Amino acid sequence: MLKRILTVVLLAFVFACVIVLILPRGETVPWPADGIPAASQPQTDGIAVYYLHGAKNCPECATIAHFAQAALAAMPPSGRPRFTPIDTAREPRYAAAFAMTVNTLVLVEERAGVVVRWRRLDEVWRWIEDETSFGRNLAATITAFAPGNR
Amino acid sequence: MELAVAIAGAAWLGLMATASPCPLATNAAALAFLGRRVGDPRAAVIGGLLFVLAQTLAFAGLAVVLAWGLLSAPVVAATIEQHLNRILGPVLILAGMVLAGLIRPRWSKAFSAERIQRQVGSGWWWAPILGFVLAFAFCPVTAALFFAGLLPLAVKADAPLAIAATFGIAAAAPTTVLALVLSLALHRLGVIAGAIDRWERWAGIVTGTVFILIGIGLALTYVFRVW
C-alpha cells in the first residue's frame, strides 16, 4: 500500500514537472537594435556592476556576489557603481546579450536607459579565494573601465 | 613543456570539479549506480571504466566543438542551463523508480517487465549513458571550471582534445574509484556473510532511492525554482 502511494506521488510529481516544462516561458525575443536596456533601478547614468546568475546559485556564486557588494560598499559614495543582480533564468536575454557561460559579474556603462559599453568579468572565479584581493582586483578593473580612463 | 603544464592544469581543474560540493548530487548518483554491482565485481569494474570513458569523450567532444568554433560557448551554456538541467530531474526520478522496483514498464513482449528491470539494473550500456548525461549536467562551479578555466587553456595550448580528455578522466576517476572500492568491499563482506543476493537487491533499492532524491532536488531547483 505504501509502495503504491509512493509510486503515485512520484508519478504525479514527474507529471507536474512535465507540465511546467512544456508551459510557455515568458518573452525571449532579442533586444531592440538600439541597445541592451539598463537593468539598474532607478536608472541613472554611470557605471553599474551586474551580477548574472542562473537557476542554481551555488555557494561560490554567493561568495562572488557578497565580495562584490562588499568591494563596492568600500568605494567612495560619489561615482560608486551600483550592484544589480540579474536572474538569467527569468531574463535569458541578458545572458545572451553578455554572452554568458557561467555565473559572473559584468561591468556596464549605462546611459539614457541603455547599456552603451560592457565588460564581462569571468576572472572573478579566480579571485574568490581571498576577499581582499577580490576587492582590490574589482576596484582596479572598475577604475580602468571608467569613461575617463578608456 | 607548455603542453605538459596545460595538461597538468586540466587534471587539476578536473579534480577540483569532482571535489567541489556543487556537483555532489550528480556524483552521488554516479557513486550509487556504479557501486551497486555487489554481486559481480568484474561488471562493476567494466561499468566504471565505461563511465570514465563516456565522461572523457563527452568533455573532449564538447571542448573540440567549442574550440573549433562549431558552436558558441554561450549558446551551449544557455542550452544546458535552460534545457538539460531542467529535464534531468524528472528523468532521474523515473530511472530511480525503475531501479527501486516502484514501476515496471510494460512496452511489449520483447521488453517484458522483468527484462527491463534487469536491464536497467545490469545492462553494460547504462554506465556510459549515465556518464555521458552527467558530464553535461553542469552546475555553476563545473561550468566555471570548464568554460572559464579549461576552454581558454585548451585554446591557448592548441590541444583541446588532449586537455579536455585529461579534464574528463580527472573529473570522473575519483568517483569511479570510490564506487569500485565500495562495491568490492561490499562484495567481500557479502561473500563472507553469504548474503550477496540480498545485498544486491538492497543495492538496487538504495541506488533507486538516491536517484529519486537527486531527481527531486534537481526538479525543485531547475523546474520549480524553489530555491
mmCIF file of C-alpha atoms in Angstrom:
data_model
loop_
_atom_site.group_PDB
_atom_site.id
_atom_site.type_symbol
_atom_site.label_atom_id
_atom_site.label_comp_id
_atom_site.label_asym_id
_atom_site.label_seq_id
_atom_site.Cartn_x
_atom_site.Cartn_y
_atom_site.Cartn_z
ATOM 1 C CA MET A 1 0.000 0.000 0.000
ATOM 2 C CA LEU A 2 2.793 2.405 0.990
ATOM 3 C CA LYS A 3 4.692 1.446 -2.162
ATOM 4 C CA ARG A 4 1.629 2.245 -4.282
ATOM 5 C CA ILE A 5 1.112 5.636 -2.598
ATOM 6 C CA LEU A 6 4.805 6.491 -3.094
ATOM 7 C CA THR A 7 4.606 5.492 -6.759
ATOM 8 C CA VAL A 8 1.506 7.630 -7.364
ATOM 9 C CA VAL A 9 3.043 10.648 -5.584
ATOM 10 C CA LEU A 10 6.295 10.390 -7.551
ATOM 11 C CA LEU A 11 4.489 9.937 -10.868
ATOM 12 C CA ALA A 12 2.318 12.967 -10.039
ATOM 13 C CA PHE A 13 5.485 14.960 -9.310
ATOM 14 C CA VAL A 14 7.021 13.921 -12.640
ATOM 15 C CA PHE A 15 3.753 14.818 -14.398
ATOM 16 C CA ALA A 16 3.819 18.266 -12.729
ATOM 17 C CA CYS A 17 7.435 18.714 -13.925
ATOM 18 C CA VAL A 18 6.415 17.862 -17.486
ATOM 19 C CA ILE A 19 3.522 20.368 -17.338
ATOM 20 C CA VAL A 20 5.856 23.134 -16.102
ATOM 21 C CA LEU A 21 8.451 22.209 -18.744
ATOM 22 C CA ILE A 22 6.003 22.429 -21.644
ATOM 23 C CA LEU A 23 4.343 25.645 -20.461
ATOM 24 C CA PRO A 24 5.490 28.721 -22.424
ATOM 25 C CA ARG A 25 8.191 30.638 -20.524
ATOM 26 C CA GLY A 26 7.994 34.404 -20.928
ATOM 27 C CA GLU A 27 9.391 36.638 -23.635
ATOM 28 C CA THR A 28 12.586 35.516 -25.330
ATOM 29 C CA VAL A 29 12.764 37.823 -28.343
ATOM 30 C CA PRO A 30 16.106 39.641 -28.768
ATOM 31 C CA TRP A 31 16.643 43.164 -27.519
ATOM 32 C CA PRO A 32 15.741 46.051 -29.806
ATOM 33 C CA ALA A 33 18.535 47.255 -32.080
ATOM 34 C CA ASP A 34 19.131 50.433 -30.077
ATOM 35 C CA GLY A 35 20.843 48.518 -27.257
ATOM 36 C CA ILE A 36 20.512 46.419 -24.146
ATOM 37 C CA PRO A 37 18.110 48.072 -21.666
ATOM 38 C CA ALA A 38 19.806 49.157 -18.426
ATOM 39 C CA ALA A 39 18.854 46.837 -15.556
ATOM 40 C CA SER A 40 19.691 49.125 -12.620
ATOM 41 C CA GLN A 41 16.766 50.730 -10.819
ATOM 42 C CA PRO A 42 16.297 53.660 -10.521
ATOM 43 C CA GLN A 43 18.020 54.387 -13.784
ATOM 44 C CA THR A 44 20.814 56.945 -13.686
ATOM 45 C CA ASP A 45 23.789 57.347 -15.984
ATOM 46 C CA GLY A 46 27.035 55.773 -14.816
ATOM 47 C CA ILE A 47 28.823 52.521 -14.148
ATOM 48 C CA ALA A 48 26.997 49.509 -12.715
ATOM 49 C CA VAL A 49 28.064 46.001 -11.774
ATOM 50 C CA TYR A 50 25.601 43.348 -12.908
ATOM 51 C CA TYR A 51 25.691 40.004 -11.142
ATOM 52 C CA LEU A 52 24.414 37.433 -13.651
ATOM 53 C CA HIS A 53 23.238 34.155 -12.151
ATOM 54 C CA GLY A 54 21.151 31.221 -13.361
ATOM 55 C CA ALA A 55 18.625 28.994 -11.635
ATOM 56 C CA LYS A 56 21.219 27.397 -9.377
ATOM 57 C CA ASN A 57 23.044 29.824 -7.111
ATOM 58 C CA CYS A 58 26.000 27.888 -5.679
ATOM 59 C CA PRO A 59 27.967 28.844 -2.519
ATOM 60 C CA GLU A 60 30.853 30.096 -4.691
ATOM 61 C CA CYS A 61 28.376 32.225 -6.681
ATOM 62 C CA ALA A 62 27.039 33.695 -3.431
ATOM 63 C CA THR A 63 30.651 34.454 -2.449
ATOM 64 C CA ILE A 64 31.176 36.356 -5.708
ATOM 65 C CA ALA A 65 28.035 38.424 -5.066
ATOM 66 C CA HIS A 66 28.958 39.033 -1.412
ATOM 67 C CA PHE A 67 32.581 40.029 -2.160
ATOM 68 C CA ALA A 68 31.462 42.316 -4.997
ATOM 69 C CA GLN A 69 28.909 44.075 -2.796
ATOM 70 C CA ALA A 70 31.492 44.498 -0.030
ATOM 71 C CA ALA A 71 34.068 45.856 -2.509
ATOM 72 C CA LEU A 72 31.555 48.364 -3.882
ATOM 73 C CA ALA A 73 30.484 49.426 -0.393
ATOM 74 C CA ALA A 74 34.134 50.227 0.392
ATOM 75 C CA MET A 75 34.349 52.677 -2.516
ATOM 76 C CA PRO A 76 33.705 56.432 -2.105
ATOM 77 C CA PRO A 77 29.963 57.176 -2.482
ATOM 78 C CA SER A 78 30.477 59.606 -5.363
ATOM 79 C CA GLY A 79 30.642 57.505 -8.512
ATOM 80 C CA ARG A 80 30.214 54.214 -6.675
ATOM 81 C CA PRO A 81 28.894 51.644 -9.204
ATOM 82 C CA ARG A 82 25.532 50.147 -8.394
ATOM 83 C CA PHE A 83 25.236 46.415 -7.782
ATOM 84 C CA THR A 84 22.405 44.867 -9.785
ATOM 85 C CA PRO A 85 21.621 41.143 -9.597
ATOM 86 C CA ILE A 86 20.013 39.650 -12.712
ATOM 87 C CA ASP A 87 18.384 36.212 -12.703
ATOM 88 C CA THR A 88 19.150 34.958 -16.207
ATOM 89 C CA ALA A 89 16.754 32.029 -15.843
ATOM 90 C CA ARG A 90 13.958 34.630 -15.715
ATOM 91 C CA GLU A 91 15.711 37.097 -18.049
ATOM 92 C CA PRO A 92 17.598 34.909 -20.547
ATOM 93 C CA ARG A 93 18.080 37.850 -22.909
ATOM 94 C CA TYR A 94 20.715 39.320 -20.575
ATOM 95 C CA ALA A 95 22.632 36.008 -20.681
ATOM 96 C CA ALA A 96 22.581 36.141 -24.482
ATOM 97 C CA ALA A 97 23.404 39.856 -24.645
ATOM 98 C CA PHE A 98 26.518 39.448 -22.472
ATOM 99 C CA ALA A 99 27.498 36.043 -23.966
ATOM 100 C CA MET A 100 27.322 34.486 -20.511
ATOM 101 C CA THR A 101 28.670 30.966 -19.964
ATOM 102 C CA VAL A 102 28.906 30.945 -16.145
ATOM 103 C CA ASN A 103 27.504 32.940 -13.238
ATOM 104 C CA THR A 104 29.585 36.091 -13.417
ATOM 105 C CA LEU A 105 29.910 39.851 -12.975
ATOM 106 C CA VAL A 106 29.545 42.305 -15.847
ATOM 107 C CA LEU A 107 30.740 45.897 -15.729
ATOM 108 C CA VAL A 108 28.404 48.127 -17.708
ATOM 109 C CA GLU A 109 28.144 51.779 -18.563
ATOM 110 C CA GLU A 110 24.501 52.873 -18.564
ATOM 111 C CA ARG A 111 23.437 55.974 -20.476
ATOM 112 C CA ALA A 112 19.848 57.141 -21.040
ATOM 113 C CA GLY A 113 18.393 53.768 -20.033
ATOM 114 C CA VAL A 114 20.593 51.586 -22.234
ATOM 115 C CA VAL A 115 23.915 49.804 -21.833
ATOM 116 C CA VAL A 116 26.414 51.609 -24.047
ATOM 117 C CA ARG A 117 29.500 49.595 -23.051
ATOM 118 C CA TRP A 118 30.160 46.416 -21.093
ATOM 119 C CA ARG A 119 32.892 44.032 -19.992
ATOM 120 C CA ARG A 120 32.272 40.532 -18.622
ATOM 121 C CA LEU A 121 34.481 39.558 -15.671
ATOM 122 C CA ASP A 122 34.739 35.748 -15.752
ATOM 123 C CA GLU A 123 38.081 36.153 -13.982
ATOM 124 C CA VAL A 124 36.169 36.707 -10.714
ATOM 125 C CA TRP A 125 36.205 32.907 -10.380
ATOM 126 C CA ARG A 126 39.983 33.130 -9.906
ATOM 127 C CA TRP A 127 39.628 35.879 -7.304
ATOM 128 C CA ILE A 128 37.243 34.200 -4.837
ATOM 129 C CA GLU A 129 39.968 32.631 -2.701
ATOM 130 C CA ASP A 130 40.689 35.923 -0.978
ATOM 131 C CA GLU A 131 38.228 38.755 -0.267
ATOM 132 C CA THR A 132 40.921 41.450 -0.024
ATOM 133 C CA SER A 133 42.469 40.698 -3.397
ATOM 134 C CA PHE A 134 38.961 40.280 -4.870
ATOM 135 C CA GLY A 135 38.101 43.817 -3.759
ATOM 136 C CA ARG A 136 41.431 45.182 -4.984
ATOM 137 C CA ASN A 137 41.088 43.490 -8.408
ATOM 138 C CA LEU A 138 37.480 44.596 -8.834
ATOM 139 C CA ALA A 139 38.275 48.201 -7.870
ATOM 140 C CA ALA A 140 41.213 48.280 -10.312
ATOM 141 C CA THR A 141 39.050 46.835 -13.093
ATOM 142 C CA ILE A 142 36.297 49.382 -12.435
ATOM 143 C CA THR A 143 38.852 52.230 -12.462
ATOM 144 C CA ALA A 144 40.250 51.011 -15.791
ATOM 145 C CA PHE A 145 36.707 50.682 -17.173
ATOM 146 C CA ALA A 146 35.608 54.194 -16.082
ATOM 147 C CA PRO A 147 34.851 56.534 -19.045
ATOM 148 C CA GLY A 148 37.743 58.903 -18.252
ATOM 149 C CA ASN A 149 40.326 56.084 -18.314
ATOM 150 C CA ARG A 150 39.437 54.429 -21.602
ATOM 151 C CA MET B 1 56.763 21.713 -21.907
ATOM 152 C CA GLU B 2 53.898 24.178 -22.324
ATOM 153 C CA LEU B 3 51.533 21.334 -23.247
ATOM 154 C CA ALA B 4 52.620 19.344 -20.187
ATOM 155 C CA VAL B 5 51.846 22.320 -17.958
ATOM 156 C CA ALA B 6 48.449 22.758 -19.649
ATOM 157 C CA ILE B 7 47.650 19.051 -19.185
ATOM 158 C CA ALA B 8 48.628 19.251 -15.518
ATOM 159 C CA GLY B 9 46.369 22.306 -15.200
ATOM 160 C CA ALA B 10 43.493 20.413 -16.844
ATOM 161 C CA ALA B 11 43.963 17.499 -14.435
ATOM 162 C CA TRP B 12 43.872 19.924 -11.516
ATOM 163 C CA LEU B 13 40.675 21.553 -12.839
ATOM 164 C CA GLY B 14 39.095 18.088 -13.241
ATOM 165 C CA LEU B 15 39.964 17.154 -9.661
ATOM 166 C CA MET B 16 38.533 20.474 -8.458
ATOM 167 C CA ALA B 17 35.342 19.740 -10.416
ATOM 168 C CA THR B 18 34.833 16.441 -8.657
ATOM 169 C CA ALA B 19 35.892 17.690 -5.207
ATOM 170 C CA SER B 20 33.602 20.725 -5.231
ATOM 171 C CA PRO B 21 30.337 20.421 -3.256
ATOM 172 C CA CYS B 22 28.406 21.846 -6.205
ATOM 173 C CA PRO B 23 28.220 18.610 -8.315
ATOM 174 C CA LEU B 24 27.742 16.485 -5.183
ATOM 175 C CA ALA B 25 24.272 15.359 -6.271
ATOM 176 C CA THR B 26 25.351 14.039 -9.660
ATOM 177 C CA ASN B 27 28.489 12.467 -8.164
ATOM 178 C CA ALA B 28 26.315 10.726 -5.552
ATOM 179 C CA ALA B 29 24.114 9.357 -8.351
ATOM 180 C CA ALA B 30 27.177 8.009 -10.165
ATOM 181 C CA LEU B 31 28.607 6.578 -6.947
ATOM 182 C CA ALA B 32 25.360 4.777 -6.102
ATOM 183 C CA PHE B 33 24.915 3.478 -9.652
ATOM 184 C CA LEU B 34 28.475 2.234 -10.127
ATOM 185 C CA GLY B 35 28.801 0.878 -6.598
ATOM 186 C CA ARG B 36 25.605 -1.185 -6.673
ATOM 187 C CA ARG B 37 27.144 -4.188 -8.500
ATOM 188 C CA VAL B 38 27.866 -6.020 -5.284
ATOM 189 C CA GLY B 39 27.496 -9.490 -6.762
ATOM 190 C CA ASP B 40 29.663 -9.044 -9.859
ATOM 191 C CA PRO B 41 32.944 -7.161 -9.302
ATOM 192 C CA ARG B 42 34.041 -7.680 -12.932
ATOM 193 C CA ALA B 43 30.874 -5.979 -14.207
ATOM 194 C CA ALA B 44 31.418 -3.189 -11.688
ATOM 195 C CA VAL B 45 34.960 -2.577 -12.985
ATOM 196 C CA ILE B 46 33.828 -2.621 -16.639
ATOM 197 C CA GLY B 47 30.942 -0.275 -15.803
ATOM 198 C CA GLY B 48 33.353 2.077 -14.012
ATOM 199 C CA LEU B 49 35.769 2.142 -16.941
ATOM 200 C CA LEU B 50 32.943 2.792 -19.414
ATOM 201 C CA PHE B 51 31.644 5.587 -17.179
ATOM 202 C CA VAL B 52 35.089 7.276 -17.189
ATOM 203 C CA LEU B 53 35.413 6.750 -20.959
ATOM 204 C CA ALA B 54 31.977 8.281 -21.624
ATOM 205 C CA GLN B 55 32.713 11.344 -19.468
ATOM 206 C CA THR B 56 36.102 11.761 -21.142
ATOM 207 C CA LEU B 57 34.553 11.571 -24.615
ATOM 208 C CA ALA B 58 31.775 13.969 -23.633
ATOM 209 C CA PHE B 59 34.150 16.642 -22.298
ATOM 210 C CA ALA B 60 36.665 16.138 -25.128
ATOM 211 C CA GLY B 61 33.934 16.296 -27.786
ATOM 212 C CA LEU B 62 32.420 19.436 -26.305
ATOM 213 C CA ALA B 63 35.817 21.140 -25.992
ATOM 214 C CA VAL B 64 36.775 20.304 -29.582
ATOM 215 C CA VAL B 65 33.432 21.542 -30.929
ATOM 216 C CA LEU B 66 33.773 24.809 -28.969
ATOM 217 C CA ALA B 67 37.485 25.293 -29.693
ATOM 218 C CA TRP B 68 36.920 24.832 -33.428
ATOM 219 C CA GLY B 69 34.128 27.369 -33.285
ATOM 220 C CA LEU B 70 31.458 24.919 -34.478
ATOM 221 C CA LEU B 71 29.217 26.030 -31.606
ATOM 222 C CA SER B 72 29.292 29.139 -29.468
ATOM 223 C CA ALA B 73 30.103 28.626 -25.783
ATOM 224 C CA PRO B 74 27.317 30.975 -24.554
ATOM 225 C CA VAL B 75 24.740 29.101 -26.657
ATOM 226 C CA VAL B 76 25.908 25.724 -25.317
ATOM 227 C CA ALA B 77 25.937 27.026 -21.717
ATOM 228 C CA ALA B 78 22.442 28.512 -22.115
ATOM 229 C CA THR B 79 21.098 25.302 -23.693
ATOM 230 C CA ILE B 80 22.457 23.216 -20.814
ATOM 231 C CA GLU B 81 21.079 25.634 -18.208
ATOM 232 C CA GLN B 82 17.663 26.045 -19.836
ATOM 233 C CA HIS B 83 17.016 22.538 -21.159
ATOM 234 C CA LEU B 84 19.277 19.697 -19.978
ATOM 235 C CA ASN B 85 19.293 20.587 -16.282
ATOM 236 C CA ARG B 86 15.504 21.023 -16.405
ATOM 237 C CA ILE B 87 14.737 17.588 -17.843
ATOM 238 C CA LEU B 88 17.405 15.737 -15.834
ATOM 239 C CA GLY B 89 15.332 15.845 -12.604
ATOM 240 C CA PRO B 90 12.221 14.031 -13.911
ATOM 241 C CA VAL B 91 14.397 11.588 -15.907
ATOM 242 C CA LEU B 92 16.370 10.629 -12.771
ATOM 243 C CA ILE B 93 13.145 10.176 -10.801
ATOM 244 C CA LEU B 94 11.739 7.776 -13.413
ATOM 245 C CA ALA B 95 15.059 5.880 -13.655
ATOM 246 C CA GLY B 96 15.176 5.674 -9.853
ATOM 247 C CA MET B 97 11.610 4.337 -9.727
ATOM 248 C CA VAL B 98 12.536 1.554 -12.170
ATOM 249 C CA LEU B 99 15.750 0.751 -10.257
ATOM 250 C CA ALA B 100 13.887 0.642 -6.942
ATOM 251 C CA GLY B 101 11.162 -1.555 -8.438
ATOM 252 C CA LEU B 102 8.378 1.009 -7.962
ATOM 253 C CA ILE B 103 7.354 0.879 -11.601
ATOM 254 C CA ARG B 104 7.653 -1.949 -14.089
ATOM 255 C CA PRO B 105 7.204 -0.617 -17.605
ATOM 256 C CA ARG B 106 5.298 -2.911 -19.967
ATOM 257 C CA TRP B 107 6.084 -1.901 -23.515
ATOM 258 C CA SER B 108 5.992 -5.205 -25.390
ATOM 259 C CA LYS B 109 6.774 -8.893 -25.040
ATOM 260 C CA ALA B 110 10.334 -8.212 -26.171
ATOM 261 C CA PHE B 111 10.665 -5.688 -23.356
ATOM 262 C CA SER B 112 8.913 -7.526 -20.558
ATOM 263 C CA ALA B 113 8.752 -6.012 -17.101
ATOM 264 C CA GLU B 114 11.372 -8.338 -15.639
ATOM 265 C CA ARG B 115 13.669 -7.893 -18.604
ATOM 266 C CA ILE B 116 13.599 -4.097 -18.388
ATOM 267 C CA GLN B 117 14.029 -4.270 -14.632
ATOM 268 C CA ARG B 118 17.059 -6.489 -15.125
ATOM 269 C CA GLN B 119 18.489 -4.430 -17.975
ATOM 270 C CA VAL B 120 18.148 -1.064 -16.217
ATOM 271 C CA GLY B 121 19.986 -2.591 -13.317
ATOM 272 C CA SER B 122 22.651 -4.529 -15.167
ATOM 273 C CA GLY B 123 22.923 -3.668 -18.878
ATOM 274 C CA TRP B 124 26.529 -2.637 -19.583
ATOM 275 C CA TRP B 125 25.470 0.376 -21.656
ATOM 276 C CA TRP B 126 23.797 2.165 -18.724
ATOM 277 C CA ALA B 127 27.121 3.211 -17.184
ATOM 278 C CA PRO B 128 28.355 5.090 -20.305
ATOM 279 C CA ILE B 129 24.880 6.582 -20.856
ATOM 280 C CA LEU B 130 24.884 7.873 -17.266
ATOM 281 C CA GLY B 131 28.461 9.145 -17.649
ATOM 282 C CA PHE B 132 27.587 10.980 -20.844
ATOM 283 C CA VAL B 133 24.431 12.575 -19.429
ATOM 284 C CA LEU B 134 26.027 13.581 -16.118
ATOM 285 C CA ALA B 135 29.020 15.119 -17.947
ATOM 286 C CA PHE B 136 26.663 17.697 -19.444
ATOM 287 C CA ALA B 137 24.791 18.341 -16.191
ATOM 288 C CA PHE B 138 26.940 21.360 -15.393
ATOM 289 C CA CYS B 139 26.438 23.131 -12.093
ATOM 290 C CA PRO B 140 27.811 26.695 -11.748
ATOM 291 C CA VAL B 141 31.205 25.566 -10.428
ATOM 292 C CA THR B 142 31.807 22.887 -13.064
ATOM 293 C CA ALA B 143 30.588 25.345 -15.717
ATOM 294 C CA ALA B 144 33.102 27.915 -14.459
ATOM 295 C CA LEU B 145 35.906 25.330 -14.412
ATOM 296 C CA PHE B 146 35.044 24.111 -17.916
ATOM 297 C CA PHE B 147 34.070 27.307 -19.760
ATOM 298 C CA ALA B 148 36.211 29.873 -17.918
ATOM 299 C CA GLY B 149 39.144 27.640 -16.906
ATOM 300 C CA LEU B 150 39.565 24.692 -19.243
ATOM 301 C CA LEU B 151 38.473 26.146 -22.591
ATOM 302 C CA PRO B 152 40.908 29.112 -22.564
ATOM 303 C CA LEU B 153 43.648 26.666 -21.508
ATOM 304 C CA ALA B 154 42.773 24.273 -24.355
ATOM 305 C CA VAL B 155 42.634 27.043 -26.952
ATOM 306 C CA LYS B 156 45.905 28.606 -25.748
ATOM 307 C CA ALA B 157 47.732 25.270 -25.849
ATOM 308 C CA ASP B 158 46.076 24.425 -29.190
ATOM 309 C CA ALA B 159 45.284 20.908 -27.940
ATOM 310 C CA PRO B 160 41.596 20.835 -26.975
ATOM 311 C CA LEU B 161 41.259 17.066 -27.314
ATOM 312 C CA ALA B 162 44.154 16.107 -25.017
ATOM 313 C CA ILE B 163 43.410 18.786 -22.471
ATOM 314 C CA ALA B 164 39.660 18.157 -22.252
ATOM 315 C CA ALA B 165 40.226 14.381 -22.156
ATOM 316 C CA THR B 166 42.583 14.888 -19.203
ATOM 317 C CA PHE B 167 39.908 17.013 -17.522
ATOM 318 C CA GLY B 168 37.300 14.270 -18.135
ATOM 319 C CA ILE B 169 39.485 11.498 -16.706
ATOM 320 C CA ALA B 170 40.408 13.593 -13.652
ATOM 321 C CA ALA B 171 36.764 14.572 -13.092
ATOM 322 C CA ALA B 172 35.321 11.043 -13.430
ATOM 323 C CA ALA B 173 38.064 8.838 -11.981
ATOM 324 C CA PRO B 174 37.791 9.709 -8.245
ATOM 325 C CA THR B 175 34.040 8.971 -8.101
ATOM 326 C CA THR B 176 34.526 5.777 -10.100
ATOM 327 C CA VAL B 177 37.419 4.540 -7.941
ATOM 328 C CA LEU B 178 35.407 5.272 -4.801
ATOM 329 C CA ALA B 179 32.406 3.375 -6.223
ATOM 330 C CA LEU B 180 34.574 0.387 -7.153
ATOM 331 C CA VAL B 181 36.201 0.283 -3.720
ATOM 332 C CA LEU B 182 32.722 0.373 -2.158
ATOM 333 C CA SER B 183 31.423 -2.336 -4.482
ATOM 334 C CA LEU B 184 34.429 -4.625 -3.948
ATOM 335 C CA ALA B 185 34.339 -4.141 -0.172
ATOM 336 C CA LEU B 186 30.622 -4.986 -0.054
ATOM 337 C CA HIS B 187 31.231 -7.990 -2.302
ATOM 338 C CA ARG B 188 33.939 -9.302 0.036
ATOM 339 C CA LEU B 189 31.712 -8.761 3.072
ATOM 340 C CA GLY B 190 28.749 -10.272 1.236
ATOM 341 C CA VAL B 191 30.719 -13.415 0.380
ATOM 342 C CA ILE B 192 31.782 -13.781 3.996
ATOM 343 C CA ALA B 193 28.222 -13.250 5.239
ATOM 344 C CA GLY B 194 26.706 -15.350 2.410
ATOM 345 C CA ALA B 195 24.283 -12.546 1.611
ATOM 346 C CA ILE B 196 25.262 -11.410 -1.893
ATOM 347 C CA ASP B 197 21.774 -11.825 -3.423
ATOM 348 C CA ARG B 198 20.041 -9.965 -0.628
ATOM 349 C CA TRP B 199 22.629 -7.166 -0.716
ATOM 350 C CA GLU B 200 22.261 -6.804 -4.474
ATOM 351 C CA ARG B 201 18.510 -6.377 -4.141
ATOM 352 C CA TRP B 202 19.075 -3.755 -1.462
ATOM 353 C CA ALA B 203 21.757 -2.050 -3.561
ATOM 354 C CA GLY B 204 19.145 -1.612 -6.319
ATOM 355 C CA ILE B 205 16.687 -0.061 -3.874
ATOM 356 C CA VAL B 206 19.340 2.248 -2.390
ATOM 357 C CA THR B 207 20.503 3.334 -5.871
ATOM 358 C CA GLY B 208 16.901 3.957 -6.930
ATOM 359 C CA THR B 209 16.253 5.993 -3.780
ATOM 360 C CA VAL B 210 19.392 8.092 -4.376
ATOM 361 C CA PHE B 211 18.290 8.740 -7.977
ATOM 362 C CA ILE B 212 14.785 9.733 -6.845
ATOM 363 C CA LEU B 213 16.059 12.117 -4.135
ATOM 364 C CA ILE B 214 18.568 13.736 -6.503
ATOM 365 C CA GLY B 215 15.909 13.981 -9.223
ATOM 366 C CA ILE B 216 13.519 15.708 -6.799
ATOM 367 C CA GLY B 217 16.297 18.128 -5.771
ATOM 368 C CA LEU B 218 17.147 18.973 -9.385
ATOM 369 C CA ALA B 219 13.472 19.383 -10.311
ATOM 370 C CA LEU B 220 12.847 21.699 -7.350
ATOM 371 C CA THR B 221 15.914 23.745 -8.362
ATOM 372 C CA TYR B 222 15.591 23.928 -12.132
ATOM 373 C CA VAL B 223 11.902 23.257 -12.856
ATOM 374 C CA PHE B 224 10.036 24.767 -9.893
ATOM 375 C CA ARG B 225 12.750 27.274 -8.857
ATOM 376 C CA VAL B 226 12.052 26.652 -5.148
ATOM 377 C CA TRP B 227 15.490 27.926 -4.119
#
